[in-house]
XYZ file of C-alpha atoms in Angstrom:
487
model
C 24.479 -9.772 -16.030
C 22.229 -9.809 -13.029
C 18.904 -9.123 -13.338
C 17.391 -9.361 -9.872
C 16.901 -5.568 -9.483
C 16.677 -4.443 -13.096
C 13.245 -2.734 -13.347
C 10.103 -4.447 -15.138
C 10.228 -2.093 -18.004
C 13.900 -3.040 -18.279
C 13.279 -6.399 -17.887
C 10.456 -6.347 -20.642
C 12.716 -4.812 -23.666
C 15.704 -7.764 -22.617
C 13.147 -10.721 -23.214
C 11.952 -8.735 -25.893
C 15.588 -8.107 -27.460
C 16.334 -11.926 -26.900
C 19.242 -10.471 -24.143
C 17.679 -13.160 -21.414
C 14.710 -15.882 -21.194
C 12.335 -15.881 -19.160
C 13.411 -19.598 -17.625
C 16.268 -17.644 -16.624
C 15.074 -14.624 -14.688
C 12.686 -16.852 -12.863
C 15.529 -19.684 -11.971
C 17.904 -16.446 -11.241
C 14.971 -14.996 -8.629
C 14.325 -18.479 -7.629
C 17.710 -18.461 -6.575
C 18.347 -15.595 -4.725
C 15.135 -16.387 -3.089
C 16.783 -19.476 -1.494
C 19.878 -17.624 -0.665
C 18.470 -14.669 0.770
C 15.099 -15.289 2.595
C 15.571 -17.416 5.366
C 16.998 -13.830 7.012
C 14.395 -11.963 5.987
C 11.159 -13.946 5.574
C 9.331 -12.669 3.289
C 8.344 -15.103 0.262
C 5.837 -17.147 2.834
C 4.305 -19.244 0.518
C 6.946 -20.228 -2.680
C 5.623 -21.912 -5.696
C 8.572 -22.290 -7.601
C 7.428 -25.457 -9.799
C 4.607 -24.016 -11.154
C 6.828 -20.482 -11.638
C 9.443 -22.012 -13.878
C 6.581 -24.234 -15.589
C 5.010 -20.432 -16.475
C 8.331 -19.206 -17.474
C 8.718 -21.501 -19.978
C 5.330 -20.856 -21.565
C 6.448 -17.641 -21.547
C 9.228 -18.272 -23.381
C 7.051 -20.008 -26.002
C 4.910 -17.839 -26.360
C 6.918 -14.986 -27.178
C 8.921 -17.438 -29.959
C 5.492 -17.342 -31.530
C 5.562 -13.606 -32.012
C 2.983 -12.958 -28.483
C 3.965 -10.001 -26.480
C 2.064 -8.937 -23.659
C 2.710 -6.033 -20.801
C 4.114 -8.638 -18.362
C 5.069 -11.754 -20.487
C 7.751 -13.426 -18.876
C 8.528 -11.327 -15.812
C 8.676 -12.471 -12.411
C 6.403 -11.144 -9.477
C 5.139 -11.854 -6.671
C 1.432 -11.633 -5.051
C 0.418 -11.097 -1.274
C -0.461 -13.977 0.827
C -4.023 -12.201 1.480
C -5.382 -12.616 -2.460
C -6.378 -16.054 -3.806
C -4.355 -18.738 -5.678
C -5.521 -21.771 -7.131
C -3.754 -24.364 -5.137
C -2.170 -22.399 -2.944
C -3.036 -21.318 0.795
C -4.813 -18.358 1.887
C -4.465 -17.667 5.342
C -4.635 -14.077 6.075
C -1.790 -15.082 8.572
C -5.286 -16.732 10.792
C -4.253 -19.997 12.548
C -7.912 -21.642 12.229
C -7.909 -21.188 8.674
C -4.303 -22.580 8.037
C -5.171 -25.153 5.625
C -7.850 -23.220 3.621
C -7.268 -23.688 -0.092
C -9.328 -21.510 -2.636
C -9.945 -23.032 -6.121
C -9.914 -20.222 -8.445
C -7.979 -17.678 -8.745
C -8.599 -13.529 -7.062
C -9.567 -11.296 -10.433
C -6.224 -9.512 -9.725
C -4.369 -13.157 -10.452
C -6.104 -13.822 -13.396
C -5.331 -10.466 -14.763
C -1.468 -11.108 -13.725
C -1.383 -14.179 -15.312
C -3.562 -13.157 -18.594
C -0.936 -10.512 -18.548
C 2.292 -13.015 -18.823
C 3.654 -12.532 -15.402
C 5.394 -15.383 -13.745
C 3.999 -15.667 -10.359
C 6.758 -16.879 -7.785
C 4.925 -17.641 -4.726
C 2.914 -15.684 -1.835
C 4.097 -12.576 0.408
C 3.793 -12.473 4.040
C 0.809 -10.907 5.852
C 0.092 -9.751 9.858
C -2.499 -11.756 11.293
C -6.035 -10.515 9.962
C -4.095 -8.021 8.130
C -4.235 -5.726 10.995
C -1.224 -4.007 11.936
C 1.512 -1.758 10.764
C 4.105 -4.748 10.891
C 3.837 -8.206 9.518
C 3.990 -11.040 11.226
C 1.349 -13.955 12.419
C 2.139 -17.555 14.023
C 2.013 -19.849 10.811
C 4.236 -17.688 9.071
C 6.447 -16.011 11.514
C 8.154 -12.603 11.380
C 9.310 -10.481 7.934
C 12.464 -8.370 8.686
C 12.973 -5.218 7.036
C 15.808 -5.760 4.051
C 17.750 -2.609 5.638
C 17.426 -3.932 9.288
C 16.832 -7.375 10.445
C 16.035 -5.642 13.574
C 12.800 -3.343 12.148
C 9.699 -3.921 10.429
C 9.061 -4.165 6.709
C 5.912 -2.822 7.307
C 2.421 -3.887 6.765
C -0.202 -5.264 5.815
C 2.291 -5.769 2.588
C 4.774 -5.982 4.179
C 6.308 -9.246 3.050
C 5.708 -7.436 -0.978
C 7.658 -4.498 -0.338
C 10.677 -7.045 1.176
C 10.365 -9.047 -1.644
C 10.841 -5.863 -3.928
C 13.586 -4.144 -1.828
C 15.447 -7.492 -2.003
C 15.027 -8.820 -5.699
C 12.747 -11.224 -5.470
C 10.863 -10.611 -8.679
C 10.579 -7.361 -10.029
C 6.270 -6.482 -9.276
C 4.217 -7.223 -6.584
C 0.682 -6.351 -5.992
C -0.952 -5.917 -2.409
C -3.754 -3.751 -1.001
C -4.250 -0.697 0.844
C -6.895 0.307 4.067
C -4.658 2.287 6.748
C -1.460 2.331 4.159
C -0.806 -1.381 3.956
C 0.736 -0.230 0.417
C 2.223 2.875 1.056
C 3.768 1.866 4.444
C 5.794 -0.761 3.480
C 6.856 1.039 0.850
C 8.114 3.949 2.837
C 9.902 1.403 5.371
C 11.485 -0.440 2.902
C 12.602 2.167 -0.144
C 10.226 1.063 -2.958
C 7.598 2.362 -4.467
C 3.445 1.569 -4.527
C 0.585 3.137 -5.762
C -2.794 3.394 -3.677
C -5.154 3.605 -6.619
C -8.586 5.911 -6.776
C -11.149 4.168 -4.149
C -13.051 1.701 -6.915
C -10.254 1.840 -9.860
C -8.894 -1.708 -10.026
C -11.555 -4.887 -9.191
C -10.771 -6.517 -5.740
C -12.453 -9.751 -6.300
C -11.294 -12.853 -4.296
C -8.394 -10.528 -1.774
C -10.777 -11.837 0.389
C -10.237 -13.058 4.040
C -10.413 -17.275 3.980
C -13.788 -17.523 5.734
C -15.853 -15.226 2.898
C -16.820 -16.354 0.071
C -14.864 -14.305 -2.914
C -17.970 -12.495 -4.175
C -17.929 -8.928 -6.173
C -18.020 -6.003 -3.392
C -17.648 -2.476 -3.368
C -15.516 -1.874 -0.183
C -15.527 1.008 2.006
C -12.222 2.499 2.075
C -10.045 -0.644 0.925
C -8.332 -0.689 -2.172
C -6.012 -3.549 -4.241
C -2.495 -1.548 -5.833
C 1.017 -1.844 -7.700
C 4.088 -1.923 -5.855
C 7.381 -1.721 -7.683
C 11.531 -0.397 -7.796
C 10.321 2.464 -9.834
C 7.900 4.639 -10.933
C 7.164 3.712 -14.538
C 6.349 0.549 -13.182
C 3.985 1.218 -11.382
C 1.933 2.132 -14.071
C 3.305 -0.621 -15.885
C 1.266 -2.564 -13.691
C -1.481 -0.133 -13.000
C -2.829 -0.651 -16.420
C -3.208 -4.237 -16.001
C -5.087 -4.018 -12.753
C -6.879 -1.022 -13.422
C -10.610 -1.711 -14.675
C -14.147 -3.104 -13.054
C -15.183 -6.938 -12.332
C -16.010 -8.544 -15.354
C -18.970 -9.726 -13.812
C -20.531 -6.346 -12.360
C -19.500 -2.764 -13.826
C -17.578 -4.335 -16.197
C -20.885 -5.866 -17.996
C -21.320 -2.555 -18.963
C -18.251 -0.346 -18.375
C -15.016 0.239 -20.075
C -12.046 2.126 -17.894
C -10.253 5.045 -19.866
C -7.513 7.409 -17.509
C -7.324 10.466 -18.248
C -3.527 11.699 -18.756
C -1.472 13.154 -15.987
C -2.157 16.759 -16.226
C 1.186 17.606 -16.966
C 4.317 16.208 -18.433
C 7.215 18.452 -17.107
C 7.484 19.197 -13.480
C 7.506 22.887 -14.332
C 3.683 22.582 -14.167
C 3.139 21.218 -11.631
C 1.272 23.087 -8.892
C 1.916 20.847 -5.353
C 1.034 21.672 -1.721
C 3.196 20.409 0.454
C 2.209 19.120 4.092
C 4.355 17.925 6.822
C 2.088 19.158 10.019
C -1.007 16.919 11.096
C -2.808 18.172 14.320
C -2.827 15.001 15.930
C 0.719 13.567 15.614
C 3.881 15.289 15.179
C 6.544 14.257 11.988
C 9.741 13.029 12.753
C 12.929 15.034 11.963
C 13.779 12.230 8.970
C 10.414 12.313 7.524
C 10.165 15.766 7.624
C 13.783 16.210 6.083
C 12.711 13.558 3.468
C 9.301 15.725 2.284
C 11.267 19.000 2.375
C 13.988 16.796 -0.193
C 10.834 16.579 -2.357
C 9.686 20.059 -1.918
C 13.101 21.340 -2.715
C 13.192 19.564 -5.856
C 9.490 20.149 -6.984
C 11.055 24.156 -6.746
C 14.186 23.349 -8.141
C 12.308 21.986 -11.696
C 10.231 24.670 -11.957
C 6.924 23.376 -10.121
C 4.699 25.972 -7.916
C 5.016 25.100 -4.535
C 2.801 26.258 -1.369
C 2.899 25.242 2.044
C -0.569 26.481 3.177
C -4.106 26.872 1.642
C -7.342 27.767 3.385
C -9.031 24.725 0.693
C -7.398 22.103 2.772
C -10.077 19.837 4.163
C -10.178 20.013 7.997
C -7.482 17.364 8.852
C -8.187 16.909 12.161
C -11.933 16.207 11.341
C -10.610 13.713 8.356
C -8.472 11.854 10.891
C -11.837 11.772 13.371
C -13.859 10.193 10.383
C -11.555 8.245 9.201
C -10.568 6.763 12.067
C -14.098 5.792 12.900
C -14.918 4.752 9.281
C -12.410 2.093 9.329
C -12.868 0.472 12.924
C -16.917 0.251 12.499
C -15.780 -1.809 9.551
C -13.131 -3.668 11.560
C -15.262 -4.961 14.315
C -18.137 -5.718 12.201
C -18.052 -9.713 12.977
C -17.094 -9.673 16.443
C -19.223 -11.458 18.674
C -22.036 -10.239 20.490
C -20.650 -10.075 23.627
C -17.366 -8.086 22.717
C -19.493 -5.197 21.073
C -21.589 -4.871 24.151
C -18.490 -3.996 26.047
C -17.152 -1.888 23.897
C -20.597 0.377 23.710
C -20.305 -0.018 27.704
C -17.105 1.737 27.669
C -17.845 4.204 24.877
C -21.000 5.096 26.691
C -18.706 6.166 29.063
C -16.674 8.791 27.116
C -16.915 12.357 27.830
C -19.132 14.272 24.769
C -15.505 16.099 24.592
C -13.478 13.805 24.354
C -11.742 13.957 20.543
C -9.102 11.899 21.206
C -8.123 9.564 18.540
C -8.779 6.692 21.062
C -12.125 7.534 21.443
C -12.823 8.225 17.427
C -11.818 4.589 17.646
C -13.983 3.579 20.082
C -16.929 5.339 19.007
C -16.270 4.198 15.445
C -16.532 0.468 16.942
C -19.773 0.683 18.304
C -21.313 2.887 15.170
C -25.478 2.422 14.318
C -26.551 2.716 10.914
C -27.633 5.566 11.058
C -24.375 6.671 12.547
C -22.585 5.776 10.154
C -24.730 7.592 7.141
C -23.752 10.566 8.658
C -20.020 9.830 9.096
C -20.643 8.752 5.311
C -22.556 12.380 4.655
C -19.275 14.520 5.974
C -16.769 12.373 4.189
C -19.125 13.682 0.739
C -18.489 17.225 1.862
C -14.491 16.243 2.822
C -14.520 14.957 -0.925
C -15.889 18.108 -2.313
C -13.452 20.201 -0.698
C -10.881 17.883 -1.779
C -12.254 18.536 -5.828
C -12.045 22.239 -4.625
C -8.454 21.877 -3.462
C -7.358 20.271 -6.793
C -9.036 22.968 -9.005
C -6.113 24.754 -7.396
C -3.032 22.057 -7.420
C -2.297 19.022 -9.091
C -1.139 17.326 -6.291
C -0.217 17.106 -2.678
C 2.739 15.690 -1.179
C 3.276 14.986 2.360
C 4.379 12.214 5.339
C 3.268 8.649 4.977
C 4.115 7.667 8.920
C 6.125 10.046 11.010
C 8.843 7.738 11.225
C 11.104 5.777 9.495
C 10.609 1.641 9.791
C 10.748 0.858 13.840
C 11.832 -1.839 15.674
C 9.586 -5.187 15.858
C 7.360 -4.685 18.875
C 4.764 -8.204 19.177
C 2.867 -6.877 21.952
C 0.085 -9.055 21.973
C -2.114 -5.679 23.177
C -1.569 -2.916 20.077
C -3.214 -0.820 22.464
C -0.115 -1.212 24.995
C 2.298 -0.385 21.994
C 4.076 3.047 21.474
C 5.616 4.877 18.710
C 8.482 6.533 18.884
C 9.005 10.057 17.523
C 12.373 11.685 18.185
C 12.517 10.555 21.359
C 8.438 10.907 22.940
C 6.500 8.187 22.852
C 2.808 8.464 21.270
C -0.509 5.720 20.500
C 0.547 3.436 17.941
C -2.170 3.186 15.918
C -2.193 7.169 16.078
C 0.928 6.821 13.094
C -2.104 5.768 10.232
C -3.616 9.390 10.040
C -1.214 10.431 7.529
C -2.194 7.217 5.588
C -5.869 8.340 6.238
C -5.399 11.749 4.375
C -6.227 9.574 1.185
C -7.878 6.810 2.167
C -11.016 8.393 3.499
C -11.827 10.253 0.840
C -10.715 7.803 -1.720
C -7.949 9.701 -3.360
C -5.416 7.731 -5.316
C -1.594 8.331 -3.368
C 1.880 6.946 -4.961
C 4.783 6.329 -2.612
C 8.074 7.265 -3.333
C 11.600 6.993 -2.006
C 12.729 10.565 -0.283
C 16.147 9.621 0.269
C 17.808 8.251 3.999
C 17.476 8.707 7.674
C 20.183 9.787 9.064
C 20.692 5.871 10.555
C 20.487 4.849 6.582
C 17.039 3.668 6.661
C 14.314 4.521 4.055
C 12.269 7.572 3.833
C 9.387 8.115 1.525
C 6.697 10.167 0.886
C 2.919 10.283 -0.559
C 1.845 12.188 -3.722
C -1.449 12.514 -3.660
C -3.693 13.020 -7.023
C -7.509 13.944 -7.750
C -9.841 11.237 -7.739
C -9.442 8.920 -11.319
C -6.855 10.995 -12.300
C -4.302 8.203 -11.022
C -1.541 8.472 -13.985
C -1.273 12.692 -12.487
C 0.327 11.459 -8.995
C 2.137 8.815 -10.915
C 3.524 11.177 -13.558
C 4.686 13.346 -10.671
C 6.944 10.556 -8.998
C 8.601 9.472 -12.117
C 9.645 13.250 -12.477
C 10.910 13.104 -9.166
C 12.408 9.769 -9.640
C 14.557 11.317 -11.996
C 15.253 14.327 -10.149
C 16.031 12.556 -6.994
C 16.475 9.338 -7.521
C 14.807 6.075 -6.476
C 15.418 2.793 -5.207
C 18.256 1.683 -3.918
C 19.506 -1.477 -3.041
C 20.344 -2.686 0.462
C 23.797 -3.797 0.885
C 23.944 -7.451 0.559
C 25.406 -8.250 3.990
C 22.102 -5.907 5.212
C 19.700 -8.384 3.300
């Protein structure tokens, strides 16, 4: 049998039932790895000796009696968290040959879990884009098209997934960098509650990998289905050991409901600043349909929606102050030059940007003060439904575009061109207010290329979203494979 794109779940109750080792999953993934990759790039740093050396304390370990929620399965990690002896780059030239010496919190927890850790996933440079690419480790393809993105900033974990290269992978989330790829590629990944799982050492190479409560960043699960994703969530999920967790224990609650039938969901597929795409629009209306179909209460409009224009405004300028925070001196004078410059009506998306760049203090405590009110309404909002599903990008994975100058590059939506960087307000919807969002397969574009969708749940109430998407996984279906002369 092969095992490459047997779920982790799956995978578990064969090692368990004695139906495979895990020496030979790992040498089975190592395999196809070697086969497969060179066309689509997205295993960037393999470290296949020290995987099969794990496998086969795996093995050992469960011929003692051990069994724990990962033992023996093989995953992969993003290139942007730290490994003991192994590079992390961020995809930055200058810091090429930096090697941490212990391990991020979210290893550790992999590895305390059983996992067998096959190597690193590809990264854009700085983490900073929608595709993934950078100069030391060149260009992931998209396992559907050679010719389109995989996405980003995880970009090389959602390639590894959609091609069977190890059955988990766990990346991180800002401007979608989880739920992107995962759209693009036809896998699934959970953005978790802002806070929920420790992000210790997914730190960029020149900071030291100190305990920090980040803004809007978040470490997540990505996986071929939805139970794994909580699989995997419960491993991550829980404070640094050496802050909150001195003190705190994590419980989730229980998704509110077990049966789709109750199940209240508003559905979006409008945002004022960008339109969505005929396929993305066609895949959220597949959900939608089925949500009715098994019984679940289904709106399309509600006046305790937050203001999504005004999210996208904060949002936007919440997570470019944070972006530009180290530039040099000289850079941020000439960017307040030119914001100095925009008109006081001016509410373009560009100029959120721009203002957000050059933010005070002071101005930023008051961004901060309206995102509390944007989270209020949002508890307000999910008095009312359980969950919200709607776009993740307009568009289905697009073709590479390196323009050295993001600010030059254009998205295409059925045929107009917008911003590029104007696609992440869907991905914002969550991520400003800190809402935990699961990304799901919605079917195919009409060219054959993945669509997905976000659920998005109340804050901490992470399994509810989850829950939701394994209903619809078996309602709809999931993952699919790309055709092996496609990979």
């Amino acid at each position: 049998m092969e095992w490459s794109f047997q779920t982790a779940e799956r995978l578990a109750a064969a090692l368990c039932a004695g139906e495979v080792t895990s020496v030979e999953l790992t040498d089975e993934a190592i395999a196809r790895i070697e086969r497969d990759d060179k066309a689509v790039n997205a295993i960037c740093v393999p470290d296949f000796d020290r995987a099969r050396a794990a496998a086969r304390d795996a093995d050992q370990a469960r011929a003692r009696g051990e069994d724990r929620p990962l033992l023996g399965i093989p995953v992969t990690v993003k290139e942007s968290y730290n490994i003991a002896g192994l590079p992390t780059t961020w995809g930055i030239p200058q810091h090429r040959n930096h090697m941490p010496a212990e391990d991020a919190v979210q290893v550790s927890r992999l590895k305390a879990a059983g996992a067998v850790v096959l190597g690193k996933t590809n990264v854009p440079l700085g983490l900073q884009d929608i595709q993934s690419f950078n100069e030391i480790y060149g260009t992931t393809n998209n396992p559907w098209d050679h010719g389109r993105t995989s996405g980003g900033s995880s970009g090389g974990s959602a390639a590894a997934l959609a091609s069977g290269f190890g059955a988990l992978s766990i990346g991180s989330d800002l401007a979608g960098s989880l739920r992107t790829p995962a759209h693009f590629c036809g896998v699934y990944a959970h953005k978790p509650t802002l806070g929920l799982a420790a992000n210790r050492g997914m730190v960029p190479p020149s900071v030291p990998a100190l305990p920090v409560d980040l803004d809007l960043a978040v470490v997540g699960p990505m996986a071929r289905s939805a139970r794994d994703l909580m699989l995997l969530l419960d491993v991550m999920a829980g404070p640094d050991p050496l802050t909150l967790g001195v003190a705190h224990a994590l419980t989730l609650p229980p998704a509110r409901h077990e049966r789709l039938g109750g199940f209240r969901v508003l559905v979006l597929d409008e945002h004022p600043f960008i339109p969505t795409g005929a396929a993305v629009r066609a895949g959220v209306n597949r959900v939608a349909d089925a949500l009715v179909d098994g019984g679940a209460r289904v709106e399309r409009h509600s006046p305790l929606l937050p203001d999504l224009a005004e999210a996208a405004e904060l949002y936007t300028q919440l997570m470019f102050s944070s972006a530009v925070a180290r530039f040099p001196v000289e850079a941020y004078e000439e960017l307040r030059t030119r914001a100095a410059a925009l008109s006081a009506d001016d509410r373009s998306l560009d100029a959120a940007r721009l203002r957000g760049m050059v933010f005070r203090h002071l101005d930023w405590i008051e961004a901060d003060n309206r995102r509390q009110l944007h989270r209020h309404g949002w508890r307000q909002l999910f008095a009312e439904f359980d969950a919200v599903v709607c776009p993740i990008t307009p568009t289905p994975a697009f073709p590479h575009d390196h323009n050295p100058d993001p600010r030059e590059r254009r998205i295409d939506i059925d045929g107009v061109e917008h911003p590029y960087f104007d696609q992440l307000v869907w991905a914002g919807v969550a991520t400003m207010p800190g809402l935990p969002a699961t990304a799901v397969p919605a079917g195919r574009s009409p060219e054959g290329l993945p669509v997905g969708v976000q659920l998005i749940g109340p804050m901490f109430e992470d399994r509810t979203p989850l829950r939701l998407a394994e209903l619809l996984e078996q309602r709809i279906g999931g993952f699919q494979a790309p055709k092996r002369d496609a990979i």
